[in-house]
């Protein structure tokens, strides 16, 4: 019973209409020249591939798409360019709406309202309602109101808060009350941040927008929130399935150490020597495993991407357990969720990592919309029953596969 999206053998989810509604962010037909593309099925058809790389949501993002053409549609590439421009614009629009650091955004105004009700966009109300939904679904392990606690853990200064400070900030947490087009936090000191769910919501909306424009083959990467659609057009020979590597915690730690050493070598009294950085040999990283799939989302939560070592040699990562206010101490190093909707990956991957391998695997097996791959801190790989046949062993040349 393959509950995932398209992987070997392929079968699909039924699309859930939980938040697929036309809201303020609807750019279909809003820009001239961005109507649906007509793909061709000629034997001489060759894919027109276009991509956009950009910085949003405080991370590097990329959208790649392909459309077939046999030369009869000379403007198909140009039209695809405009569609991708609008897709990027959609991302920027959401970032402006939900960034907790941009003055004037809905979330910034909510956090600075001192507990008073503030007007919000209809989609802000929707994502806040969805955030509460995932909080309830995971018994509080996914909680966007943990922002006051998360701010205590200063990763730039390698700062470890005191237990009394953590307890004080936990008392300030609480989900906002939603009143149609207004929201209100429980107390003046409460805060929310959508960093753990916004990219999933936006990735789904970008995917829907591309589909509305008849773009069926695409790769959307919003800082690790991956959506793959249609055939793998980036391969030397187009393939039915995308090959997605899950990062190995062991290799990721070695890569991070190599990057830190390179930065230290390049540092000088006059600043960073960029030439020295460029001359450093990049770390040759292999994935822990490779998944062959299509038409789905892949989201990974891990403890090794953002972390610091304190003065006593203890490593602290950014996945904070809402029950303790401290980094999760479960046996998992990463939890990867494969689902039809990227927002499900956001809403569940962090909670699964906090649960630990035993409870996480049981939870994912019992959920009708999730498949998952877990990597423990000692390197053991476990997976739900529906995704095992899509997993491949890492062989020679695996380093050439994209790691997400």
PDB file of N, CA and C in Angstrom, residues 216-218 228-232 239-242 293-295:
ATOM      1  N   UNK A 216       4.237  20.939 -15.971  1.00  0.00           N
ATOM      2  CA  UNK A 216       4.087  19.684 -15.258  1.00  0.00           C
ATOM      3  C   UNK A 216       5.412  19.076 -14.822  1.00  0.00           C
ATOM      4  N   UNK A 217       6.530  19.589 -15.341  1.00  0.00           N
ATOM      5  CA  UNK A 217       7.854  19.080 -14.979  1.00  0.00           C
ATOM      6  C   UNK A 217       8.618  20.204 -14.291  1.00  0.00           C
ATOM      7  N   UNK A 218       8.875  20.055 -12.997  1.00  0.00           N
ATOM      8  CA  UNK A 218       9.521  21.140 -12.262  1.00  0.00           C
ATOM      9  C   UNK A 218      10.208  20.624 -11.011  1.00  0.00           C
ATOM     10  N   UNK A 228       9.107  17.882  -6.248  1.00  0.00           N
ATOM     11  CA  UNK A 228       9.483  17.395  -7.570  1.00  0.00           C
ATOM     12  C   UNK A 228       8.209  17.050  -8.334  1.00  0.00           C
ATOM     13  N   UNK A 229       8.152  17.505  -9.580  1.00  0.00           N
ATOM     14  CA  UNK A 229       6.961  17.311 -10.409  1.00  0.00           C
ATOM     15  C   UNK A 229       7.363  16.701 -11.744  1.00  0.00           C
ATOM     16  N   UNK A 230       6.610  15.698 -12.176  1.00  0.00           N
ATOM     17  CA  UNK A 230       6.828  15.138 -13.501  1.00  0.00           C
ATOM     18  C   UNK A 230       8.139  14.404 -13.638  1.00  0.00           C
ATOM     19  N   UNK A 231       8.708  14.452 -14.849  1.00  0.00           N
ATOM     20  CA  UNK A 231       9.931  13.703 -15.143  1.00  0.00           C
ATOM     21  C   UNK A 231      11.172  14.463 -14.698  1.00  0.00           C
ATOM     22  N   UNK A 232      12.250  13.712 -14.448  1.00  0.00           N
ATOM     23  CA  UNK A 232      13.514  14.291 -13.993  1.00  0.00           C
ATOM     24  C   UNK A 232      14.292  14.812 -15.194  1.00  0.00           C
ATOM     25  N   UNK A 239      14.424  11.032 -17.000  1.00  0.00           N
ATOM     26  CA  UNK A 239      13.979   9.837 -16.299  1.00  0.00           C
ATOM     27  C   UNK A 239      12.575  10.049 -15.729  1.00  0.00           C
ATOM     28  N   UNK A 240      11.890   8.958 -15.479  1.00  0.00           N
ATOM     29  CA  UNK A 240      10.550   9.040 -14.904  1.00  0.00           C
ATOM     30  C   UNK A 240      10.613   9.511 -13.457  1.00  0.00           C
ATOM     31  N   UNK A 241      11.651   9.078 -12.718  1.00  0.00           N
ATOM     32  CA  UNK A 241      11.738   9.397 -11.301  1.00  0.00           C
ATOM     33  C   UNK A 241      12.929  10.299 -11.010  1.00  0.00           C
ATOM     34  N   UNK A 242      12.726  11.186 -10.074  1.00  0.00           N
ATOM     35  CA  UNK A 242      13.815  12.008  -9.560  1.00  0.00           C
ATOM     36  C   UNK A 242      14.587  11.193  -8.525  1.00  0.00           C
ATOM     37  N   UNK A 293      11.595   9.059  -6.733  1.00  0.00           N
ATOM     38  CA  UNK A 293      10.188   9.430  -6.607  1.00  0.00           C
ATOM     39  C   UNK A 293       9.845  10.605  -7.504  1.00  0.00           C
ATOM     40  N   UNK A 294       8.568  10.927  -7.552  1.00  0.00           N
ATOM     41  CA  UNK A 294       8.088  12.032  -8.373  1.00  0.00           C
ATOM     42  C   UNK A 294       6.745  12.513  -7.846  1.00  0.00           C
ATOM     43  N   UNK A 295       6.407  13.753  -8.211  1.00  0.00           N
ATOM     44  CA  UNK A 295       5.116  14.337  -7.851  1.00  0.00           C
ATOM     45  C   UNK A 295       4.863  14.294  -6.352  1.00  0.00           C
TER      46      UNK A 295
END
